[in-house]
Every structure is written in C-alpha cells, then in structure tokens.
Tab-separated table of C-alpha atoms and ligand atoms in Angstrom:
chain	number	residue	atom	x	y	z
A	1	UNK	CA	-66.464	-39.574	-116.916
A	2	UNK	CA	-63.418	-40.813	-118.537
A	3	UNK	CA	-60.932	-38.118	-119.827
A	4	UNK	CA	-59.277	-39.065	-123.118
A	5	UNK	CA	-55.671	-37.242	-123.371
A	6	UNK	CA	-53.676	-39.376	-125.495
A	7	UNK	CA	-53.269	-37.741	-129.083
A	8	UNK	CA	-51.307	-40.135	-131.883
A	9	UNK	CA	-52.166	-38.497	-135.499
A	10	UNK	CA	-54.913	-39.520	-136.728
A	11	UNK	CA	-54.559	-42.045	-139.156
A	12	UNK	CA	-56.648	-40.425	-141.751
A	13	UNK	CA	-54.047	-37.415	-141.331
A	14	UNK	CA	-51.094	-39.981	-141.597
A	15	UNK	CA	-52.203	-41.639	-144.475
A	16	UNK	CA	-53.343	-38.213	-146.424
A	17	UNK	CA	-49.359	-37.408	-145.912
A	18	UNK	CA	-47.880	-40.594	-147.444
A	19	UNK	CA	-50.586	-40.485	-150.013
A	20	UNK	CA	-49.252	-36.622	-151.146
A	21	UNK	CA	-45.627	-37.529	-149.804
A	22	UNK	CA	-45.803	-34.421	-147.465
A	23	UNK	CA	-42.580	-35.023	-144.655
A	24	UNK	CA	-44.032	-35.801	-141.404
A	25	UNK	CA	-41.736	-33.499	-139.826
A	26	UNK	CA	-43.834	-31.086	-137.869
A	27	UNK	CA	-42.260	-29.338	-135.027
A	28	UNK	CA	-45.837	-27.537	-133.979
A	29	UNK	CA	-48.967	-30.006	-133.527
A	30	UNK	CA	-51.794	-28.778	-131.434
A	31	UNK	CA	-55.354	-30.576	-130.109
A	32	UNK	CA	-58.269	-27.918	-130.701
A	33	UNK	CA	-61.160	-29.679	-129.127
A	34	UNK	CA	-65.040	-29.421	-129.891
A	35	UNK	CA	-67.513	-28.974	-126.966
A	36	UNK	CA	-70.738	-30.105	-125.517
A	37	UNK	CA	-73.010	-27.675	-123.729
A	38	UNK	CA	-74.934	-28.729	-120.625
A	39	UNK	CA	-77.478	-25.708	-120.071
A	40	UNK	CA	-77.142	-21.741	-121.001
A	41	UNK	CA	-78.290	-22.244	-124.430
A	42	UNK	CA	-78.443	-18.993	-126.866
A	43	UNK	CA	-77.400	-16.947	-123.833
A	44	UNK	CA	-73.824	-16.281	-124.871
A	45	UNK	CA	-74.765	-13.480	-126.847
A	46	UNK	CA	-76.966	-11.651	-124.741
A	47	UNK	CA	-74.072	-11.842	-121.658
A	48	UNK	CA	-75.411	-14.451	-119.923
A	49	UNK	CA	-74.151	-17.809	-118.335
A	50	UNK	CA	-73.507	-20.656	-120.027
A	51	UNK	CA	-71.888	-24.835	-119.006
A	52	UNK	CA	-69.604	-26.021	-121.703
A	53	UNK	CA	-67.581	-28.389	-121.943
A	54	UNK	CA	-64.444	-29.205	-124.364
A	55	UNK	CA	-64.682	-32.871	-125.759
A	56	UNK	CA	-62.274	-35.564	-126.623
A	57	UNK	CA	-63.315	-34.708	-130.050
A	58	UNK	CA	-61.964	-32.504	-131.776
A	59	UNK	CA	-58.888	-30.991	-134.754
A	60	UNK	CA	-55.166	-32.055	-135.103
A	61	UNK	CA	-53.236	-29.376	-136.255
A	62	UNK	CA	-49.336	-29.937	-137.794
A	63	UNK	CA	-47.330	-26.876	-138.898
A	64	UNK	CA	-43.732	-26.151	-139.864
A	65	UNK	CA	-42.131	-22.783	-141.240
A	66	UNK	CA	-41.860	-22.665	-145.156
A	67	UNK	CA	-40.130	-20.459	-147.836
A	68	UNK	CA	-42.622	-18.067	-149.564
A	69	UNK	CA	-44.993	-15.702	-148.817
A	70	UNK	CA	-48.058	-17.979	-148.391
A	71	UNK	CA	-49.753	-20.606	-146.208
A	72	UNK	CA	-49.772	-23.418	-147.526
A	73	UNK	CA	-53.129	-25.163	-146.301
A	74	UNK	CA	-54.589	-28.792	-146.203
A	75	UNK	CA	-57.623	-29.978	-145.382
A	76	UNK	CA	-57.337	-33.760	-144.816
A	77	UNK	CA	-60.960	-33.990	-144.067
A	78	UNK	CA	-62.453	-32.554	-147.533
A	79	UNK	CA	-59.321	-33.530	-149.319
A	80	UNK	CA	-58.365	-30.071	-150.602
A	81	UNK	CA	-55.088	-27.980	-150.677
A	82	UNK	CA	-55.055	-23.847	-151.164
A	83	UNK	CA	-52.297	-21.474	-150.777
A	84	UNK	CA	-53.298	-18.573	-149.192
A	85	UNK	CA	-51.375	-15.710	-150.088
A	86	UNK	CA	-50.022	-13.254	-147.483
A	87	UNK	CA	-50.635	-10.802	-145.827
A	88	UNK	CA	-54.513	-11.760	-145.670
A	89	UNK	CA	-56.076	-9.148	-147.566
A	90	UNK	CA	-60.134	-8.223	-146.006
A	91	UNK	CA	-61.876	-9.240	-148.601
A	92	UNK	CA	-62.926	-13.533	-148.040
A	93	UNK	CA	-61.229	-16.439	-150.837
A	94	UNK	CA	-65.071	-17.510	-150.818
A	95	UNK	CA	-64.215	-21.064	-149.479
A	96	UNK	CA	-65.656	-21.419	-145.847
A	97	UNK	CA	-62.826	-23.513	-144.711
A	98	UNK	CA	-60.184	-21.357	-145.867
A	99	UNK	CA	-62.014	-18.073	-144.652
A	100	UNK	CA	-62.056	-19.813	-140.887
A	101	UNK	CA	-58.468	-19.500	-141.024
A	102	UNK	CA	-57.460	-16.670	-142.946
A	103	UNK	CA	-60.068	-14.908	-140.224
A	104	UNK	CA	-57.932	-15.967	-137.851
A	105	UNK	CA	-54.345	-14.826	-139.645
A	106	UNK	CA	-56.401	-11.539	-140.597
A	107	UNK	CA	-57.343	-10.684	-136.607
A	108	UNK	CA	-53.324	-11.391	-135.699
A	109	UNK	CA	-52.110	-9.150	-138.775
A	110	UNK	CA	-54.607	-6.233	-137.199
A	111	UNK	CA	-52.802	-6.445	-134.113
A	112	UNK	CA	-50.007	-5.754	-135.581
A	113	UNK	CA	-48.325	-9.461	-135.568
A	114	UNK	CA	-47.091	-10.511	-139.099
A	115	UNK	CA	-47.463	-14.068	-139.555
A	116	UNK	CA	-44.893	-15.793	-141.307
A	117	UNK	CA	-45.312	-18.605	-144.095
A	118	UNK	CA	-46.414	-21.635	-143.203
A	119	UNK	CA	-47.573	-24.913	-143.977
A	120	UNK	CA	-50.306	-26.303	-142.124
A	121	UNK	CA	-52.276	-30.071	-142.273
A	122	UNK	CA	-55.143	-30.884	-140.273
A	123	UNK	CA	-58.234	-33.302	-139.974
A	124	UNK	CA	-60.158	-34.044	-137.339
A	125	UNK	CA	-62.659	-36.547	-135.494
A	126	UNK	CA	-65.924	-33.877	-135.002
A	127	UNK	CA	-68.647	-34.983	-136.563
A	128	UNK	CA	-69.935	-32.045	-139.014
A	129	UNK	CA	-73.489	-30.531	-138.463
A	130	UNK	CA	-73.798	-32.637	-134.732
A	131	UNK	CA	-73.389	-28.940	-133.035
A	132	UNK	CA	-69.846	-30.019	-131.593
A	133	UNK	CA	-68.451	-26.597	-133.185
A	134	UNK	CA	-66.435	-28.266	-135.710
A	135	UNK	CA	-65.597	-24.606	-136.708
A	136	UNK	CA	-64.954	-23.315	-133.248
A	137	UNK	CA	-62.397	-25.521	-133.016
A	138	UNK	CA	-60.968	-24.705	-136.506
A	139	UNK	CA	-60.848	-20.671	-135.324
A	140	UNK	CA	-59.335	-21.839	-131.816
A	141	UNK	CA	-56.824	-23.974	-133.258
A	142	UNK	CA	-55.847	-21.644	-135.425
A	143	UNK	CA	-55.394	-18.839	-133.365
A	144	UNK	CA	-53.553	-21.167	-130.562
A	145	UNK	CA	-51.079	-22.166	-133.018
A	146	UNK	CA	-50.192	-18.854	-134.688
A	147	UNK	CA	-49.809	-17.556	-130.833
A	148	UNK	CA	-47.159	-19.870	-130.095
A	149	UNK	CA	-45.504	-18.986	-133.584
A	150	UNK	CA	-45.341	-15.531	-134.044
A	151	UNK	CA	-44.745	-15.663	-129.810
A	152	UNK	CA	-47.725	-12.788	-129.353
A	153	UNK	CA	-48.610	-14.335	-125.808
A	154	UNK	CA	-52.360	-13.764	-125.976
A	155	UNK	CA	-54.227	-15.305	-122.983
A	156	UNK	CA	-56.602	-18.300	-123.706
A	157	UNK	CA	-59.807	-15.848	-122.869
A	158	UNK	CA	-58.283	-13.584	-124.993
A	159	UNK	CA	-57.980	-15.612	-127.530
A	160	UNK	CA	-61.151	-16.783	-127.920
A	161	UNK	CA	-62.299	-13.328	-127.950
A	162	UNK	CA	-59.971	-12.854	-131.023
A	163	UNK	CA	-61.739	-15.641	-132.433
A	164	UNK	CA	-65.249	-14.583	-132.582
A	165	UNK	CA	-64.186	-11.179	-133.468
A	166	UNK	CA	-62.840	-13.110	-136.574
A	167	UNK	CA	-66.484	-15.104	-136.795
A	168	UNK	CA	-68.881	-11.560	-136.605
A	169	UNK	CA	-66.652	-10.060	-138.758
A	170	UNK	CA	-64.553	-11.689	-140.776
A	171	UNK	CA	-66.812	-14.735	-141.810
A	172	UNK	CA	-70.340	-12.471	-141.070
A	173	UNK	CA	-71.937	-15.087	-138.693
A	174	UNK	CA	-72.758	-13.264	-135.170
A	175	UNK	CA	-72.230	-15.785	-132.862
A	176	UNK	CA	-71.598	-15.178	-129.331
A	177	UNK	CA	-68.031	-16.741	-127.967
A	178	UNK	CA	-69.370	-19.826	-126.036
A	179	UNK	CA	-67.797	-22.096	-128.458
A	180	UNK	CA	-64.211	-20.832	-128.881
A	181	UNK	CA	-63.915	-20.113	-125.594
A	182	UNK	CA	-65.122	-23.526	-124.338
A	183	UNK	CA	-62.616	-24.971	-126.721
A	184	UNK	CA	-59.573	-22.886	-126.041
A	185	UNK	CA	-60.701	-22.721	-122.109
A	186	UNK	CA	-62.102	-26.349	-121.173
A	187	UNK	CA	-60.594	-28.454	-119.013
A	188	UNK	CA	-60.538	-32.198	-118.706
A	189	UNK	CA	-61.760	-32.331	-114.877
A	190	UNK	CA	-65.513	-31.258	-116.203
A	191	UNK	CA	-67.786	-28.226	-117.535
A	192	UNK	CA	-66.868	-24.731	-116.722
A	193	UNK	CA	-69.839	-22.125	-115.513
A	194	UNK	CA	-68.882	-18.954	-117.904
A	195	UNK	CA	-70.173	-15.604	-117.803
A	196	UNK	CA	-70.367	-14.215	-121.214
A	197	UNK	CA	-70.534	-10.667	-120.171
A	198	UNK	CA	-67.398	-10.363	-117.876
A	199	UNK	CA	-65.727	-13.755	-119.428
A	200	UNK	CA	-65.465	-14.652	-115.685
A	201	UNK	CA	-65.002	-18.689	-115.530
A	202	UNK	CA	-65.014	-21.347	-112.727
A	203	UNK	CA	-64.652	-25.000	-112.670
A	204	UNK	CA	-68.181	-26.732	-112.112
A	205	UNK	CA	-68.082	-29.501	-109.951
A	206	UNK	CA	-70.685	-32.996	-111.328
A	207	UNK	CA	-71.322	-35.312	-108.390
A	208	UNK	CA	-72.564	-37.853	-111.095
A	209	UNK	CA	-70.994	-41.324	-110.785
A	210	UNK	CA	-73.298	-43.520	-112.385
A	211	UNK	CA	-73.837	-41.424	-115.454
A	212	UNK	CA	-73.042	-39.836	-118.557
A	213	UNK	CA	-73.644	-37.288	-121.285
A	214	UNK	CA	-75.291	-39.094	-124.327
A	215	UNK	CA	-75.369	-36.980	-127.246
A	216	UNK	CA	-77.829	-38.265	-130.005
A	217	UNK	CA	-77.631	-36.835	-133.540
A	218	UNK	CA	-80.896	-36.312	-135.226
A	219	UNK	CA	-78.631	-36.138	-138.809
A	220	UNK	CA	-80.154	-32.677	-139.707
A	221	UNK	CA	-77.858	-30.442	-140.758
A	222	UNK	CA	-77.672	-26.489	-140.330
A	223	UNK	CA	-74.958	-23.490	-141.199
A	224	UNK	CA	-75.715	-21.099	-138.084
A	225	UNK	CA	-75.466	-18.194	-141.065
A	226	UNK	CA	-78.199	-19.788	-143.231
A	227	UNK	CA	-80.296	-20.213	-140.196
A	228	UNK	CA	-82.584	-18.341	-138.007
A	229	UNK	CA	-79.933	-17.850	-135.775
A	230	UNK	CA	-79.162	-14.123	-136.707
A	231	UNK	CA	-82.708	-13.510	-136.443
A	232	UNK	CA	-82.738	-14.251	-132.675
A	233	UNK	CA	-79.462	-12.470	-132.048
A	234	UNK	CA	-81.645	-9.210	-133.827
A	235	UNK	CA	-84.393	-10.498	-131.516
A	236	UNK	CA	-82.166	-10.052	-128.159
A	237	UNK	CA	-81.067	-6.767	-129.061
A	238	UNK	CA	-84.818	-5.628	-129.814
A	239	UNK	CA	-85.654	-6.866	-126.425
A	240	UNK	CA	-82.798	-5.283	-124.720
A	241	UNK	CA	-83.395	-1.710	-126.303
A	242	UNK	CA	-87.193	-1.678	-125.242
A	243	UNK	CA	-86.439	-2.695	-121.415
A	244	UNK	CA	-83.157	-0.418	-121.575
A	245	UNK	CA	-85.884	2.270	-122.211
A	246	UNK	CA	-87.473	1.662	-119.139
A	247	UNK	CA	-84.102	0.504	-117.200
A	248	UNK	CA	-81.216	2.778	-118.605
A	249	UNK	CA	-79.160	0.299	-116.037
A	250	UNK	CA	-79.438	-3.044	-117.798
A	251	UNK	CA	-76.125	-3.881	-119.482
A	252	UNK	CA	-77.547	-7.061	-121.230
A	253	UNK	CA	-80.812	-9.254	-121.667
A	254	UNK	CA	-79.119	-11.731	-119.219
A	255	UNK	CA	-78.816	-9.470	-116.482
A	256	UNK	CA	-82.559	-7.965	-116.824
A	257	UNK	CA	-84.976	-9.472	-114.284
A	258	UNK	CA	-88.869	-11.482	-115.107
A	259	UNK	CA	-90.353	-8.344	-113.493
A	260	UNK	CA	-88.096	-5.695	-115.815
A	261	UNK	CA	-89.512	-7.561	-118.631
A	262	UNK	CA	-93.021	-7.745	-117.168
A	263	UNK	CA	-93.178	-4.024	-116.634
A	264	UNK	CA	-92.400	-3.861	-120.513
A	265	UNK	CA	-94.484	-6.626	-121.611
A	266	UNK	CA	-97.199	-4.299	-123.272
A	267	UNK	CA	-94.277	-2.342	-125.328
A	268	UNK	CA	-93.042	-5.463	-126.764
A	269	UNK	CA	-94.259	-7.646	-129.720
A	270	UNK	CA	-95.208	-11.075	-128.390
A	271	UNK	CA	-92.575	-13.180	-130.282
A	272	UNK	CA	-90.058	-10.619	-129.185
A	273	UNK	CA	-91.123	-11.156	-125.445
A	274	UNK	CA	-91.314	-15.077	-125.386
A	275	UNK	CA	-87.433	-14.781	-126.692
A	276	UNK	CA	-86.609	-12.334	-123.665
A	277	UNK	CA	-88.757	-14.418	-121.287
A	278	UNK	CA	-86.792	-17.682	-122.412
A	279	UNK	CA	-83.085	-15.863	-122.514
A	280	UNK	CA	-84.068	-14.948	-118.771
A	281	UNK	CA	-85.152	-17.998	-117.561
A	282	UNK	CA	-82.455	-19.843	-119.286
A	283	UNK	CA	-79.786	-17.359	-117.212
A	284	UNK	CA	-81.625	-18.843	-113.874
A	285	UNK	CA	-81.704	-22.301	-114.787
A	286	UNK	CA	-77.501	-22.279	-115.215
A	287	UNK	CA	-77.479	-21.322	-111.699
A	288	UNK	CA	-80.139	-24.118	-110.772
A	289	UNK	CA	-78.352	-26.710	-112.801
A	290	UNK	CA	-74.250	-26.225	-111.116
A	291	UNK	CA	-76.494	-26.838	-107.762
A	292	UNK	CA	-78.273	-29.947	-108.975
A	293	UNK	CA	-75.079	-31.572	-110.447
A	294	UNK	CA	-72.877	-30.234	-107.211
A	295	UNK	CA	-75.451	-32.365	-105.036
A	296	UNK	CA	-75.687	-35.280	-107.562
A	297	UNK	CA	-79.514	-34.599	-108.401
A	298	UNK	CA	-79.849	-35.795	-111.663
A	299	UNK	CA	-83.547	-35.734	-111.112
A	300	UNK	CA	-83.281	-31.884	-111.167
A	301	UNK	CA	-80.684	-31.715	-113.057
A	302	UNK	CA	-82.589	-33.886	-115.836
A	303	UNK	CA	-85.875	-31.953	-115.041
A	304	UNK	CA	-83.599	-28.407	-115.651
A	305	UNK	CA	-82.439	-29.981	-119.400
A	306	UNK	CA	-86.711	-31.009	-120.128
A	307	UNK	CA	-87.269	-27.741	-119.655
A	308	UNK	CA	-84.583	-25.665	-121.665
A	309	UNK	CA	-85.705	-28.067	-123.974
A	310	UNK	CA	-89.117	-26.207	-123.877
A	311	UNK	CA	-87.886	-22.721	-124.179
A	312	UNK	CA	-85.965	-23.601	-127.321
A	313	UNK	CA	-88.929	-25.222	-128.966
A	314	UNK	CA	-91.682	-22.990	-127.659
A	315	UNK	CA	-90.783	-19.844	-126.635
A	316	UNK	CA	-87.032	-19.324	-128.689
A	317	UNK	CA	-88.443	-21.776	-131.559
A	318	UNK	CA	-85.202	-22.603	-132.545
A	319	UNK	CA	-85.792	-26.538	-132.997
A	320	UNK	CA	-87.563	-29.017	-135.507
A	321	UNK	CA	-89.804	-31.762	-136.046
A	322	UNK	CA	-86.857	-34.464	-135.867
A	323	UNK	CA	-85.106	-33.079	-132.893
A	324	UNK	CA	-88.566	-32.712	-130.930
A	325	UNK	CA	-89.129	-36.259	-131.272
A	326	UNK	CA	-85.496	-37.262	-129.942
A	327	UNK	CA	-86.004	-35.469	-126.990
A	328	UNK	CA	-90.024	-36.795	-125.985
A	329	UNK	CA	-88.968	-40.265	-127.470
A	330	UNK	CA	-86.171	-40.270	-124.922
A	331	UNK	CA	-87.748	-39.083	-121.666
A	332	UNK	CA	-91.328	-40.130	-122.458
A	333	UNK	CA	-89.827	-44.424	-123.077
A	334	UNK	CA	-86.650	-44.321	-121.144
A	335	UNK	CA	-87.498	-42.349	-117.770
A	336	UNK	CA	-85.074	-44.861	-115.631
A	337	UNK	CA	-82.196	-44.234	-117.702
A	338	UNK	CA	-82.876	-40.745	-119.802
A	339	UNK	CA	-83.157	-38.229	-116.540
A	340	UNK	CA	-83.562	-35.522	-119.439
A	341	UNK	CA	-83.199	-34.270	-122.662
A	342	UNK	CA	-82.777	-31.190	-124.626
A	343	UNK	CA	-81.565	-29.650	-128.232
A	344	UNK	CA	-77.641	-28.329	-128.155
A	345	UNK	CA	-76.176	-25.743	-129.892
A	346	UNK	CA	-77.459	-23.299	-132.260
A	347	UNK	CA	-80.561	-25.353	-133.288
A	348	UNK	CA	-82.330	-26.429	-136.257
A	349	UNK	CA	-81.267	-29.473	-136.510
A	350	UNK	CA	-77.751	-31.327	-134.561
A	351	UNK	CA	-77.894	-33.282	-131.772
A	352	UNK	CA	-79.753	-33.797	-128.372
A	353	UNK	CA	-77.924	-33.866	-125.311
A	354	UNK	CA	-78.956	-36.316	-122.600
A	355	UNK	CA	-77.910	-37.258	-119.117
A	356	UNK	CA	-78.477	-40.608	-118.762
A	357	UNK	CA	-77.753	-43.894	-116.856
A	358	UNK	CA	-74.917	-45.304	-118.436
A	359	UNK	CA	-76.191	-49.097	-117.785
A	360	UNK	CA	-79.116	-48.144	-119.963
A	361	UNK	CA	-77.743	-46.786	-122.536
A	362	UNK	CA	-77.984	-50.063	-125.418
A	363	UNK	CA	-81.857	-50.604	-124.894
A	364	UNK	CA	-82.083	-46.779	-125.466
A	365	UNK	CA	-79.805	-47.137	-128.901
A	366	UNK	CA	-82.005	-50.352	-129.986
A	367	UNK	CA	-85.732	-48.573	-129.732
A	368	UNK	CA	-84.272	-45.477	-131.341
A	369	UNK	CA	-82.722	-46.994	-134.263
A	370	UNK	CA	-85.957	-48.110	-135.308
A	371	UNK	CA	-88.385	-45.830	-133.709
A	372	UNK	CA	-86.412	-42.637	-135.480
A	373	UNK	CA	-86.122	-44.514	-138.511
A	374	UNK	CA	-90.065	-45.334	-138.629
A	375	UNK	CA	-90.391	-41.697	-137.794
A	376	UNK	CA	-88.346	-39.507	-139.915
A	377	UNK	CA	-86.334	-42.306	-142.246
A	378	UNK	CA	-82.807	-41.722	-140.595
A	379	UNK	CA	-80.221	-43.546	-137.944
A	380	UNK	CA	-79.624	-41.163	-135.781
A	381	UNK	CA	-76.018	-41.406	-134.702
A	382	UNK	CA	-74.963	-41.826	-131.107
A	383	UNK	CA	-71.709	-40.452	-129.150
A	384	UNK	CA	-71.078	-41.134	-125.773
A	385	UNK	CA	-69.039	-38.142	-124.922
A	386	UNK	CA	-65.800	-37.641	-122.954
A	387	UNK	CA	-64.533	-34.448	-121.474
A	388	UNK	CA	-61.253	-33.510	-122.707
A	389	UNK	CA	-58.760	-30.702	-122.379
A	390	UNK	CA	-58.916	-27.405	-124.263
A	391	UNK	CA	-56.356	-26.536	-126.580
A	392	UNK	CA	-53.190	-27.804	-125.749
A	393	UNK	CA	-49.940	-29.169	-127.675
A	394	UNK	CA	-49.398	-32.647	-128.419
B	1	GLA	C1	-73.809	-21.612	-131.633
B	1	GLA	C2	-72.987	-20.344	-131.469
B	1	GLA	C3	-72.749	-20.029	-129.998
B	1	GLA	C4	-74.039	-20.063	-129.210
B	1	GLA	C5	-74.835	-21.321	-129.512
B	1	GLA	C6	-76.188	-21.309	-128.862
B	1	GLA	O1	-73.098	-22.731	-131.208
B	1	GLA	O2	-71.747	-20.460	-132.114
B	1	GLA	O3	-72.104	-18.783	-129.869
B	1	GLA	O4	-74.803	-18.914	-129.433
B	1	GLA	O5	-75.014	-21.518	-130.903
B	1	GLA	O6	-76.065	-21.355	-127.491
C-alpha cells in the first residue's frame, strides 16, 4: 500500500486565492484526512470495535490571525464566504458547512478557551456522499487547528471526542466517533483496531502484498441525519435496555454475548433482535478479520467483508438496491481478483469497499462500467485508496 505524504495546496485552493486576491500568507496549514473502514461497521456507537483507516484524501486547511471579532470563513469547494461572528452563540447559522465549524469553535469556547479571530480557507479532495467522512474531517480539522492556536493541548483521542460531542449536539446527528477519531488518530503504516467504549487503539498489522483496498462508489447519495441512521442508533439502545434487564452488568450492546441476547430473544421485537444479533456478530468478526489480515488470508479476510456485507443488508438493513448489486456483481464475476465485498459507512447509499487483487483491478472497472450502467443508469466511480496520516501540519 503506498502512503501518500506530500501536501502542495491544492490547486483548486490556489487558484480560488488569486481569483479573490486573498495573500497566500498562511502561517497555520493542516491535512485533515478522510477514512476508509475495513470491518466494525455501525458498532462505534454501541462501544464496540471497529478498523479504520485515515486516507490520502482528505481537507487542506490555511489560517492566519485577523483584526475583528469574527472568523472569516471560505469554502473553496462550494465557492462561498461567511463571517461568523464571535463568540459562537448555541443556536446553528442554518448552513451545514458553517455549523461543522462553528460546532467545533462552540465545544472550545465551553471549555473555557476563547478563540481568537481568524481567517480560515479550505477545500479538499474527498469525494462528497462516497462515505469517506468528508465532514469528519471538516470537525477534525477544525478542532486540530484551533488546538494549536489557542495552545489548549488537547490529546488527538481527546479531540476527536470533542468532535462528536460537537456532531450529537451541536449539529443533532448521533453518530458514534469512528470517523473523527480515525481521522485525527490514523496513521500512515495501516488501519488501527479501536475500541469505541474505552477509546483503546493499536496498530493492525495487513500481511497483504499483492493487494489493495478498492473502493467503488455506487453515486447514491445520503445525509446520515436524513437517514435511517438515527433509527438504528434508537434501535441499539432498545436492545441494550431489554438485555440490561436481564444482565444489569452489560455496559454496551458490543460487549453483550449471542447467548445474553438469546436468553432475551422472546422479550424483544424481531427487527430489534436481528439489529442486536448483527451489532454482536459484527464485534466478533473485527477480531476474526486483524487475524486473517495478520496471517495474509485474504480468503478469510474477503469471506469476513461478504458477510458484514450480509448483516448490513439483512439483518441491520441499512443498504439499497444499487449498493447490493456492487457488492454480488463484484464477488459473484470477479472471484480471482474481488476476495470480498461489503457496504462502508453509514449506509444507504456511498461506496463498497473491496479487497482485491490489484492486477485485476481494470477488467473489474470495464464490466462494471457497463454492467452498473445497464443496471441502475450510473458510472459508478472508482478510487483506489491509499493510507495516509491523520491530522498533521503541512
Ligand atoms: C457514519 C458515522 C460513524 C459510524 C458509521 C457506521 O460514518 O459517522 O460514527 O457509525 O457511520 O459505522
């Protein structure tokens, strides 16, 4: 896996300057990177484990110090400016971009740090809706740069926790902190193994030589909020509170055990159970899959992603029509080269992530440019990712 640290600006970034004559003198520019997820899928916020990894992909942030008592924000990407008037007050400006940072500035000003005015550009290279976490690494940014401003010296972890308190409460989306923390937390020697629970992290070792983590965009696009996705996070609680009954000693639907959830079976509504049942079996499979890529077994490993995929369809229902046929298009006509397949992210839509054989990776991209497009009347999109470092200055 190639690791991809070199960082010029962007030249999308460096031409939106010249074009608005904005000085290119920025003594603060910081990477925030997206992230893939291998396995541990809609277990973040029920404590469990989850394999991230940050990407190459990701948000260039430039800031400098300003007179005033606003930030002064661009987004290269959408092409739109807004001064942001300080201190954040509670209440959201209504624009979702804006809100992702003044979340951030909000969570600092509760701890007591006043953040001075600033002016901030950034753009980046994620592409929105593929379930890279585009906004993840808007929050983490954010909250990395504003750490080395105001000098608060908030750990990485900690960060990242800062950050999804900013996303449950500030922007109203309950997400669990997989994404921020992969992004502020990743590292550019492969995926991290992360308990959500304790926020306990280790390095996870891929003996994988001869391939490569395809992700494949089905073109979709979903808003975790407008989703189903709070739904399932209500689900996981439900789930919890009827086995806690039983088992006072459970601290999270992660931790509980097939038989826990067996001796509660008849308590529970059936959809509510086939959520538990996949949340459990997901924790185990995490487990399964840092053994399979330790030992090289993509076989396993590629069996372990085939049958995620299944939970999420069947049992957590969070996928679709186009995304289903990805997956079974992929393993079903490419079993040499696709060793498995499975949805990534929040669902509804994004991208499939697939470990395959790098050698066969244009005969895949031929069939599926036509066989989606007979299908479901898209391209998908195709990125070959590369594991990059978390946040870091550049
Ligand atoms: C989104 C959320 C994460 C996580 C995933 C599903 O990316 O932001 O917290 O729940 O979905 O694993």
């Amino acid at each position: 896996m190639k690791v991809n640290s070199s960082h010029a600006m962007l030249p999308h970034i460096d031409a939106y300057l010249v074009a608005h004559a904005i000085p290119q003198e920025f003594p603060y520019a910081y990477f925030s990177p997206g992230r893939i997820n291998i396995i541990g899928e809609h277990t973040d916020y029920t404590g469990g484990l989850v394999m991230p990894a940050s990407i190459d992909k990701g948000i260039q942030f430039y800031a400098r110090q300003r007179e005033g008592a606003a930030l002064k924000l661009h987004a290269v990407d959408l092409n739109e400016s807004f001064e942001l008037a300080l201190p954040v007050r509670p209440e959201k400006t209504g624009l979702l971009w804006v809100d992702y940072l003044a979340g951030i500035v909000y969570e600092f000003q509760l701890q007591g740090f006043e953040v001075p005015a600033l002016e901030i550009v950034f753009g980046g290279n994620v592409p929105r809706g593929s379930g890279m976490s585009s906004s993840a690494a808007l929050e983490g940014g954010m909250a990395f740069l504003l750490n080395e401003i105001v000098g608060a010296g908030i750990s990485r972890p900690q960060l990242a926790v800062l950050c999804r308190r900013s996303s449950n409460s500030y922007i109203g989306v309950p997400t669990g902190i997989m994404d921020q923390f992969a992004s502020l937390n990743g590292s550019p020697d492969g995926p991290i193994k992360l308990n959500c629970d304790t926020l306990q992290f280790s390095p996870v070792l891929a003996n994988t030589p001869d391939c490569t983590w395809l992700l494949i965009n089905s073109m979709v696009t979903h808003e975790l909020g407008s989703s189903e996705y709070p739904v399932r996070v209500r689900e996981c609680a439900a789930a919890l509170a009827a086995i806690k009954q039983q088992y006072p000693e459970v601290p999270c639907l992660s931790q509980a055990t097939k038989d826990q959830l067996e001796a509660v079976k008849n308590k529970l509504d059936e959809t509510i159970y086939r959520r538990a049942y996949y949340v459990i079996a997901e924790n185990e499979r995490v487990h399964a899959m840092e053994t399979a890529l330790s030992r090289g077994d993509i076989a396993r490993a590629g069996a372990l992603l085939n049958a995620t995929h299944r939970g999420l369809s069947d049992d957590f229902e969070v996928s679709c029509e186009e995304v289903d046929f990805l997956q079974q298009e992929t393993i079903n006509h490419f079993p040499d080269t696709v060793m498995g397949a499975r949805i990534m992210g929040g669902g509804f839509g994004g991208c499939t992530i697939n470990l395959v054989k790098t050698v066969g990776i244009p005969a895949l991209k031929t069939h599926l440019l036509s066989a989606y497009f007979d299908a479901h009347g898209q391209r998908p999109e195709f990125y070959e990712v590369n594991i990059g470092a978390g946040t870091h200055a550049i």
